[in-house]
């Protein structure tokens, strides 16, 4: 009854606050769309300059069926400038040997190594093209045992982009981040405006305040998780191997965890600004350790202490691996337990003000 | 007479600064009791301890014979904080409805209570407005209305008439007298001397101790001064303070 009153009040407050509603609804969609375009278009093509190379080498380079390679010819003097200007990423020089044939053992490559992974992909492209070209150069047909790889994807498929890989954890991160901030700042406002004290002077129990808050914000969390989930799956066409309902449940549990943690930490802050200071302390480490990036042993253990680690794991299992509840129930249990612990701790902290 | 509010040897410090020194107080039932003193003297701290929303370091607070804090006692108490503790993004009606349901009212009883208290503070026609659009005086009146919502047996009002115009102030005092006739015990803090004179009984407070306590006329008489203000200065010196 009192819990319901608190929850309804929260919803009323949010309803009146159009900005917060906007941020909850629009911000995640905006961020995810940007991330989608960045990660999805990252591998679109390579601009490679040719200073000197035999035609059949250039043809093999251009004919790559997986990536789009654009080739242009440069004078050796201008190639370096073209790389510095960003016109091309690499320039290739293949000298002739004493027989006036291309000497593939002495290929010189100028490369922009700013993006290390891009540079190494280009180097691989050049190596493959050179190997192909050598085969054609050899006049006598030699019987090669041509390697043939047949790929069976256990998870994923050959048309998955980088976004499809990073997208799942991103959903969790964005929901966690926004709910954490909004719930934390809201509860902080309750303290700084004196309404929490006023509320404590009524016969409401401490637990009822916390539970009411959690309930009110979880309605908001349902709204946000649904919007985000439907958006990434139906608009951004992220692969969804498992059930959409499980995705929703994971997102909701994540939001619960974020809101209870936000409320708890807001008791340590004295102003909205101090609440924002928790972003580098609480949010950023979680982003790095949640499993979005591959971690070495020790750091992976650190990830076990991050709520987002379990969200990432659960979302990956459901969305990318197509697994069901049996693979993620431990993640869910951990997230729900963490939320309960955060709520209990918050209720205990209120005890400093009123012992009943 | 039966004591409705009782403080026994209360000490309270914030960090290293002690704000209440072994404070004891007895307020009889149905009395309008004024707590008079400059800002920072410990008035608000005392009221919060009575209201059960601040823990004293030592000593006990009793309301209607029961040890505070106690939820069943709190259900019969109205507390009005010094700064209007309202939800600014909500309408006045939504504020009232929320606190009303926290006190356990619902349905038509809740609506009746809201009608009653808003009529009392003259806000009946302003209820749809968002609180952030309210003037300071209106916020103060709304806070008072919320304190009156539970039909309290004990009212704790921390500077209730700050920012309220004289006409309304008069009508609020009229209501306080009415409530006190009904047996409601009312504690009012103030730093306005002429308001102190309207209380049945008065305690003068300074730097965490009570200087004097009695009816306004008793206090004036004891000090040999003509006004409450002079009496306050007299007791302030007599209390061994270092004021020149």
XYZ file of C-alpha atoms in Angstrom:
600
model
C 0.000 0.000 0.000
C 2.710 2.499 1.009
C 5.079 0.834 -1.418
C 2.491 1.428 -4.120
C 2.149 5.077 -3.085
C 5.916 5.597 -3.422
C 6.056 3.781 -6.761
C 3.124 5.771 -8.154
C 4.707 9.000 -6.995
C 7.954 8.141 -8.802
C 6.011 7.461 -11.995
C 4.105 10.709 -11.590
C 7.346 12.613 -11.138
C 8.849 11.020 -14.224
C 5.684 11.685 -16.219
C 5.987 15.377 -15.409
C 9.674 15.388 -16.280
C 9.687 15.261 -20.072
C 13.451 15.571 -20.293
C 14.110 12.450 -18.279
C 11.595 10.532 -20.356
C 13.354 11.774 -23.469
C 16.742 10.679 -22.212
C 15.478 7.286 -21.176
C 13.841 6.655 -24.532
C 15.917 8.525 -27.078
C 19.468 8.395 -25.691
C 19.933 4.613 -25.845
C 18.565 4.486 -29.383
C 20.868 7.297 -30.434
C 23.951 5.702 -28.878
C 23.186 2.268 -30.292
C 22.565 3.683 -33.757
C 25.904 5.486 -33.701
C 27.724 2.404 -32.462
C 25.963 0.389 -35.144
C 27.172 2.617 -37.947
C 30.706 2.836 -36.583
C 31.198 -0.881 -36.088
C 29.204 -1.975 -39.095
C 31.023 0.177 -41.616
C 34.517 -0.276 -40.185
C 35.575 -2.898 -42.730
C 34.088 -1.258 -45.772
C 37.241 -1.180 -47.879
C 40.915 -0.385 -48.252
C 42.616 2.232 -50.376
C 45.946 0.937 -51.484
C 48.483 2.743 -53.630
C 50.688 1.008 -56.155
C 54.101 2.465 -56.867
C 55.263 -0.456 -58.921
C 53.819 -3.920 -59.177
C 53.044 -6.408 -61.931
C 49.518 -6.246 -63.324
C 48.463 -9.725 -62.318
C 49.469 -8.972 -58.728
C 47.285 -5.855 -58.747
C 44.433 -7.824 -60.264
C 44.571 -10.490 -57.567
C 44.717 -7.782 -54.948
C 41.648 -6.066 -56.358
C 39.765 -9.276 -56.999
C 39.463 -10.162 -53.327
C 35.915 -11.364 -52.837
C 35.650 -10.612 -49.114
C 36.753 -7.004 -48.967
C 36.634 -4.047 -51.253
C 40.134 -2.980 -52.299
C 40.568 0.220 -54.262
C 43.839 0.582 -56.066
C 45.420 3.736 -57.423
C 48.853 4.380 -58.896
C 51.363 6.723 -57.365
C 54.793 8.009 -58.110
C 57.233 6.815 -55.451
C 57.786 10.424 -54.405
C 54.067 11.118 -53.911
C 53.059 7.860 -52.242
C 54.254 8.859 -48.785
C 52.413 12.173 -48.981
C 49.256 10.389 -50.111
C 49.438 8.179 -47.014
C 49.992 11.178 -44.782
C 47.039 12.928 -46.389
C 44.893 9.895 -45.774
C 44.185 9.216 -49.453
C 45.561 5.701 -49.171
C 46.429 3.479 -46.236
C 49.335 1.651 -47.805
C 51.595 1.828 -50.837
C 53.306 -1.148 -52.467
C 56.597 -1.344 -54.349
C 57.640 -4.630 -55.901
C 61.067 -4.385 -57.583
C 62.208 -6.407 -60.547
C 64.843 -9.104 -60.237
C 67.741 -9.649 -62.649
C 65.385 -11.510 -65.039
C 63.103 -8.472 -65.247
C 60.451 -10.366 -63.367
C 58.773 -9.141 -60.203
C 60.814 -10.018 -57.130
C 58.220 -11.077 -54.580
C 60.905 -11.761 -52.039
C 61.622 -8.077 -51.703
C 58.250 -6.322 -51.464
C 58.348 -2.903 -49.877
C 55.229 -1.604 -48.218
C 54.598 1.860 -46.814
C 51.754 1.735 -44.356
C 49.729 3.917 -42.018
C 49.862 1.920 -38.812
C 47.596 4.172 -36.760
C 44.927 1.515 -36.804
C 47.037 -1.520 -36.021
C 44.391 -4.059 -36.872
C 43.637 -2.415 -40.212
C 47.357 -2.334 -41.036
C 47.777 -6.012 -40.265
C 44.741 -6.886 -42.383
C 46.274 -5.020 -45.304
C 49.588 -6.812 -44.827
C 47.716 -10.105 -44.907
C 45.953 -9.065 -48.123
C 49.275 -8.253 -49.756
C 50.833 -11.559 -48.684
C 47.900 -13.528 -50.075
C 47.956 -11.607 -53.365
C 51.721 -12.098 -53.687
C 51.386 -15.833 -53.086
C 48.712 -16.034 -55.787
C 50.873 -14.027 -58.176
C 53.900 -16.271 -57.592
C 51.801 -19.282 -58.528
C 50.936 -17.667 -61.848
C 54.563 -16.690 -62.477
C 55.835 -20.196 -62.184
C 55.891 -21.432 -65.764
C 55.819 -25.175 -65.127
C 52.598 -26.403 -63.586
C 53.374 -27.887 -60.278
C 50.736 -29.921 -58.554
C 49.898 -28.019 -55.460
C 47.883 -29.454 -52.645
C 45.606 -26.496 -52.608
C 44.360 -25.873 -49.037
C 40.603 -25.867 -48.955
C 38.852 -24.753 -45.786
C 35.293 -25.571 -45.138
C 33.952 -23.429 -42.287
C 31.090 -24.493 -40.062
C 29.978 -21.744 -37.706
C 29.106 -23.031 -34.259
C 28.146 -19.535 -33.168
C 27.533 -16.688 -35.566
C 27.755 -16.736 -39.356
C 30.020 -15.301 -42.033
C 27.811 -12.267 -42.555
C 27.999 -11.084 -38.920
C 29.627 -7.736 -38.470
C 31.593 -6.326 -35.578
C 28.432 -4.648 -34.297
C 26.695 -7.969 -33.973
C 29.495 -9.031 -31.667
C 29.726 -5.849 -29.584
C 26.045 -4.953 -29.771
C 24.873 -7.431 -27.170
C 27.102 -6.137 -24.370
C 26.421 -2.564 -25.486
C 22.720 -2.978 -24.762
C 23.488 -3.974 -21.201
C 26.016 -1.173 -20.721
C 23.679 1.549 -21.981
C 20.738 0.416 -19.887
C 22.928 0.074 -16.812
C 24.498 3.492 -17.275
C 21.288 5.478 -17.799
C 19.232 3.755 -15.125
C 22.094 4.065 -12.637
C 22.344 7.809 -13.155
C 18.644 8.607 -13.267
C 17.709 6.515 -10.235
C 20.730 7.731 -8.291
C 20.108 11.397 -8.968
C 16.417 11.006 -8.200
C 17.063 9.419 -4.833
C 19.746 11.987 -4.106
C 17.167 14.710 -4.763
C 14.905 13.053 -2.229
C 17.616 13.547 0.387
C 18.811 17.021 -0.545
C 15.308 18.470 -0.863
C 14.399 17.266 2.620
C 11.536 15.104 1.398
C 13.290 11.941 2.557
C 13.362 13.308 6.088
C 9.747 14.375 5.821
C 8.952 10.892 4.575
C 10.822 9.356 7.516
C 8.617 11.356 9.882
C 5.606 9.390 8.623
C 4.825 5.792 9.605
C 6.453 4.419 6.434
C 9.099 1.726 6.904
C 12.601 2.165 5.522
C 12.234 -0.935 3.414
C 8.972 0.361 2.000
C 10.671 3.507 0.735
C 13.444 1.530 -0.962
C 11.103 -1.091 -2.378
C 8.691 1.565 -3.626
C 11.533 3.313 -5.366
C 12.781 0.120 -6.941
C 9.271 -0.727 -8.095
C 8.587 2.705 -9.582
C 11.833 2.733 -11.478
C 11.452 -0.845 -12.618
C 8.353 0.215 -14.553
C 10.609 2.719 -16.246
C 13.227 0.029 -16.729
C 10.678 -2.254 -18.416
C 9.799 0.552 -20.798
C 13.412 1.302 -21.603
C 14.545 -2.302 -21.912
C 11.658 -3.072 -24.267
C 12.372 -0.109 -26.484
C 16.078 -0.880 -26.636
C 15.537 -4.593 -27.217
C 13.001 -4.117 -30.007
C 15.089 -1.400 -31.592
C 18.309 -3.391 -31.870
C 16.550 -6.487 -33.082
C 13.988 -5.091 -35.481
C 15.554 -1.819 -36.648
C 19.301 -2.461 -36.419
C 18.681 -6.123 -37.304
C 20.996 -7.504 -34.714
C 21.059 -11.287 -34.822
C 18.844 -12.857 -32.215
C 19.373 -16.572 -31.915
C 17.482 -17.035 -28.671
C 14.203 -15.812 -27.255
C 13.401 -12.113 -27.213
C 11.669 -12.587 -23.865
C 14.876 -13.798 -22.294
C 16.634 -10.700 -23.645
C 13.949 -8.575 -22.037
C 14.291 -10.382 -18.723
C 18.077 -9.993 -18.721
C 17.743 -6.286 -19.512
C 15.163 -5.805 -16.797
C 17.253 -7.553 -14.164
C 20.223 -5.442 -15.257
C 18.169 -2.285 -14.849
C 17.093 -3.403 -11.362
C 20.705 -3.911 -10.409
C 21.681 -0.506 -11.806
C 18.888 1.322 -10.032
C 19.519 -0.275 -6.653
C 23.246 0.417 -6.977
C 22.547 4.003 -8.080
C 20.284 4.584 -5.089
C 22.817 3.055 -2.728
C 25.716 5.140 -4.024
C 23.619 8.304 -4.039
C 23.769 8.168 -0.242
C 27.505 8.789 -0.549
C 27.018 11.844 -2.761
C 26.026 15.303 -1.646
C 25.175 16.779 -5.023
C 24.279 15.785 -8.542
C 27.835 16.560 -9.572
C 29.218 14.124 -7.022
C 26.821 11.557 -8.419
C 28.248 12.143 -11.895
C 31.719 11.554 -10.413
C 30.728 7.932 -9.899
C 30.753 7.409 -13.668
C 34.543 6.948 -13.948
C 34.544 4.992 -10.701
C 31.610 2.661 -11.180
C 30.596 2.671 -14.826
C 33.850 2.804 -16.809
C 35.637 -0.103 -15.068
C 32.535 -2.179 -15.655
C 32.556 -1.371 -19.359
C 36.159 -2.536 -19.662
C 35.809 -5.577 -17.459
C 32.337 -6.792 -18.377
C 33.550 -9.003 -21.207
C 33.186 -6.542 -24.044
C 36.949 -6.854 -24.479
C 39.046 -9.979 -24.208
C 40.813 -9.952 -20.869
C 43.863 -11.718 -19.547
C 43.373 -14.080 -16.611
C 43.745 -11.749 -13.652
C 41.495 -9.085 -15.109
C 38.887 -11.595 -16.036
C 38.633 -12.478 -12.344
C 38.137 -8.785 -11.593
C 35.232 -8.925 -14.033
C 33.449 -11.423 -11.794
C 32.859 -8.568 -9.348
C 31.122 -6.414 -11.935
C 27.356 -6.729 -12.301
C 27.668 -5.965 -16.000
C 29.850 -9.046 -16.477
C 26.810 -11.228 -15.837
C 24.614 -9.111 -18.081
C 27.107 -9.379 -20.913
C 27.439 -13.096 -20.437
C 23.674 -13.622 -20.386
C 23.014 -11.397 -23.403
C 25.759 -13.108 -25.398
C 24.391 -16.525 -24.518
C 20.857 -15.640 -25.550
C 21.375 -13.315 -28.495
C 24.476 -14.742 -30.151
C 24.631 -18.346 -28.956
C 20.903 -18.930 -28.962
C 20.929 -20.540 -25.556
C 17.978 -20.707 -23.198
C 17.303 -20.155 -19.544
C 19.438 -23.118 -18.513
C 22.586 -21.274 -19.659
C 21.794 -17.926 -18.061
C 19.913 -18.649 -14.866
C 23.088 -18.323 -12.801
C 23.705 -14.863 -14.272
C 20.126 -13.882 -13.444
C 20.378 -15.215 -9.906
C 23.598 -13.278 -9.316
C 22.109 -10.031 -10.660
C 18.940 -10.387 -8.578
C 20.991 -11.213 -5.467
C 23.189 -8.167 -6.027
C 20.071 -5.974 -6.317
C 18.741 -7.414 -3.069
C 22.039 -6.792 -1.314
C 22.129 -3.192 -2.590
C 18.572 -2.603 -1.380
C 19.234 -4.091 2.024
C 22.402 -2.015 2.394
C 20.492 1.117 1.481
C 17.796 0.343 4.017
C 20.503 -0.176 6.636
C 22.082 3.160 5.762
C 18.738 4.881 6.363
C 18.890 3.384 9.822
C 21.480 6.003 10.670
C 18.619 8.493 10.561
C 15.786 6.505 12.005
C 16.178 3.238 13.855
C 12.778 1.775 12.948
C -1.135 17.706 33.731
C -0.134 14.742 31.593
C 3.079 15.200 29.632
C 2.642 14.660 25.936
C 6.166 15.378 24.728
C 9.139 14.605 26.926
C 12.858 14.910 26.316
C 15.149 13.327 28.919
C 18.803 14.402 29.043
C 19.340 14.562 25.298
C 22.875 15.047 23.970
C 23.599 15.397 20.303
C 26.755 16.170 18.350
C 27.388 16.559 14.643
C 30.970 15.510 14.168
C 32.958 17.336 16.825
C 30.384 20.062 17.322
C 27.953 19.396 20.146
C 24.613 21.056 19.445
C 22.482 19.835 22.357
C 23.767 19.683 25.928
C 21.803 17.413 28.243
C 18.478 18.881 27.191
C 15.311 17.966 29.105
C 11.831 19.205 28.389
C 8.239 18.419 29.308
C 5.286 19.623 27.263
C 1.777 19.022 28.623
C -1.079 17.713 26.461
C -3.024 20.317 24.527
C -0.390 22.983 24.995
C 0.966 25.246 22.297
C 4.607 25.238 23.217
C 7.001 27.739 21.680
C 10.696 27.005 21.237
C 12.406 30.355 20.900
C 15.985 30.982 19.936
C 18.344 32.290 17.268
C 19.263 30.145 14.260
C 21.806 27.495 15.103
C 20.761 27.199 18.749
C 19.544 23.611 18.408
C 15.816 24.152 17.878
C 15.581 22.172 14.682
C 17.778 19.390 16.074
C 15.468 19.099 19.108
C 12.380 18.974 16.902
C 13.902 16.328 14.639
C 14.736 14.162 17.629
C 11.135 14.514 18.842
C 9.928 13.619 15.346
C 12.096 10.495 15.407
C 14.051 11.368 12.281
C 17.345 12.095 13.984
C 19.164 9.841 16.417
C 20.316 11.412 19.655
C 23.694 10.364 21.063
C 22.238 9.824 24.520
C 18.990 10.454 26.361
C 15.430 9.573 25.345
C 12.480 11.193 23.648
C 8.910 10.207 24.548
C 5.720 11.092 22.711
C 2.443 10.386 24.489
C 4.338 8.151 26.873
C 5.914 6.029 24.139
C 9.628 5.924 23.355
C 10.511 7.450 19.974
C 11.033 6.524 17.224
C 7.902 4.399 16.935
C 5.902 3.958 13.755
C 2.515 3.755 15.475
C 3.253 7.045 17.246
C 4.494 8.622 14.047
C 1.154 7.829 12.438
C -0.411 10.242 14.941
C 2.121 13.020 14.475
C 2.380 15.841 11.997
C 5.825 17.245 11.235
C 6.575 20.317 9.211
C 10.200 20.858 8.303
C 11.882 24.232 8.215
C 12.399 24.216 4.475
C 9.378 23.144 2.512
C 9.937 19.424 1.907
C 7.814 18.999 -1.212
C 8.142 17.355 -4.602
C 8.524 20.330 -6.919
C 7.638 18.537 -10.153
C 4.347 17.277 -8.747
C 1.162 19.292 -8.362
C 0.083 20.334 -4.882
C -2.723 17.793 -5.049
C -0.327 14.996 -6.005
C 1.905 15.954 -3.061
C -1.049 15.794 -0.670
C -2.298 12.556 -2.140
C 1.109 10.944 -1.826
C 1.650 11.882 1.820
C -1.983 11.034 2.583
C -1.546 7.509 1.245
C 1.728 7.141 3.125
C -0.272 7.874 6.295
C -2.621 5.105 5.207
C -5.623 7.106 3.978
C -7.397 6.014 0.832
C -10.550 6.528 -1.181
C -13.034 9.107 -0.007
C -11.383 9.480 3.410
C -8.235 10.661 1.672
C -10.184 13.131 -0.457
C -11.983 14.464 2.627
C -8.737 14.916 4.531
C -7.181 16.768 1.607
C -10.252 19.029 1.283
C -10.172 19.775 5.011
C -6.495 20.718 5.298
C -6.305 22.685 2.070
C -9.329 24.699 3.100
C -7.560 25.428 6.366
C -4.481 26.898 4.689
C -6.447 28.574 1.901
C -5.035 26.581 -1.008
C -8.263 24.999 -2.253
C -8.108 26.761 -5.610
C -4.380 26.288 -6.180
C -4.194 22.521 -5.980
C -3.713 21.810 -9.679
C -0.601 23.974 -9.879
C 2.822 22.400 -9.920
C 4.636 23.100 -6.678
C 7.608 24.602 -8.516
C 5.228 27.385 -9.608
C 4.292 28.091 -5.985
C 5.559 31.111 -4.063
C 7.547 30.493 -0.858
C 4.508 31.373 1.233
C 2.315 28.946 -0.656
C 4.891 26.180 -0.256
C 4.934 26.889 3.470
C 1.141 26.623 3.592
C 1.182 23.393 1.626
C 3.770 21.951 4.039
C 1.522 22.898 6.930
C -1.438 21.266 5.194
C 0.596 18.065 4.803
C 1.573 18.157 8.483
C -2.133 18.403 9.343
C -3.105 15.543 7.003
C -2.908 12.662 9.501
C -5.280 14.491 11.901
C -2.366 14.473 14.327
C -2.450 14.349 18.120
C 0.974 15.947 18.163
C 2.097 18.660 15.763
C 5.744 19.592 15.401
C 6.136 22.775 13.389
C 9.597 24.097 12.577
C 9.202 27.820 11.864
C 5.766 27.401 10.288
C 4.919 31.035 9.653
C 8.082 32.166 7.882
C 7.117 33.827 4.619
C 3.426 33.833 5.388
C 1.527 37.116 5.230
C -0.016 38.572 8.421
C -3.622 37.777 7.483
C -2.888 34.142 6.842
C -0.587 33.981 9.844
C -3.492 35.079 11.989
C -5.772 32.442 10.538
C -3.118 29.781 11.064
C -2.764 30.765 14.735
C -6.530 30.651 15.052
C -6.436 27.101 13.744
C -3.601 26.186 16.121
C -5.670 27.450 19.067
C -8.630 25.445 17.805
C -6.523 22.291 17.523
C -5.091 22.829 20.977
C -8.631 23.109 22.360
C -9.276 19.714 20.780
C -6.383 18.335 22.817
C -3.682 18.488 20.119
C -0.242 19.219 21.519
C 1.670 21.655 19.335
C 5.333 22.505 19.336
C 6.276 25.591 17.351
C 9.788 26.859 16.850
C 10.319 30.483 16.017
C 12.858 33.216 16.182
C 10.186 35.891 15.976
C 9.648 37.282 19.461
C 6.073 38.518 19.041
C 5.007 35.105 17.818
C 6.497 33.557 20.951
C 4.064 35.620 22.980
C 1.144 33.778 21.423
C 2.246 30.417 22.830
C 0.798 28.958 26.017
C 4.236 28.088 27.221
C 7.675 28.993 26.035
C 11.227 27.720 26.268
C 14.147 29.944 25.435
C 17.056 28.216 23.836
C 20.590 29.262 23.143
C 23.691 27.327 22.092
C 22.179 23.951 22.854
C 20.752 24.627 26.306
C 17.400 25.847 27.605
C 17.734 29.197 29.328
C 14.253 29.500 30.764
C 10.864 27.864 30.539
C 7.340 28.944 31.506
C 4.359 30.919 30.291
C 5.318 34.084 28.407
C 4.177 36.256 31.311
C 6.061 34.141 33.854
C 9.211 34.500 31.817
C 8.831 38.253 31.505
C 8.089 38.510 35.194
C 11.054 36.389 36.254
C 13.447 38.421 34.182
C 12.025 41.729 35.328
C 11.997 42.851 31.721
C 9.120 44.397 29.813
C 9.156 42.324 26.667
C 10.022 38.768 25.677
C 12.943 40.113 23.712
C 14.402 41.812 26.778
C 13.762 38.670 28.792
C 15.647 36.660 26.223
C 18.648 38.956 26.469
C 18.459 38.836 30.268
C 18.435 35.041 30.402
C 21.055 34.867 27.716
C 23.476 36.716 30.002
C 22.341 34.910 33.136
C 22.999 31.604 31.404
C 26.699 32.404 31.724
C 27.220 33.066 28.048
C 30.163 35.016 26.754
C 28.019 37.584 24.995
C 29.041 41.139 25.828
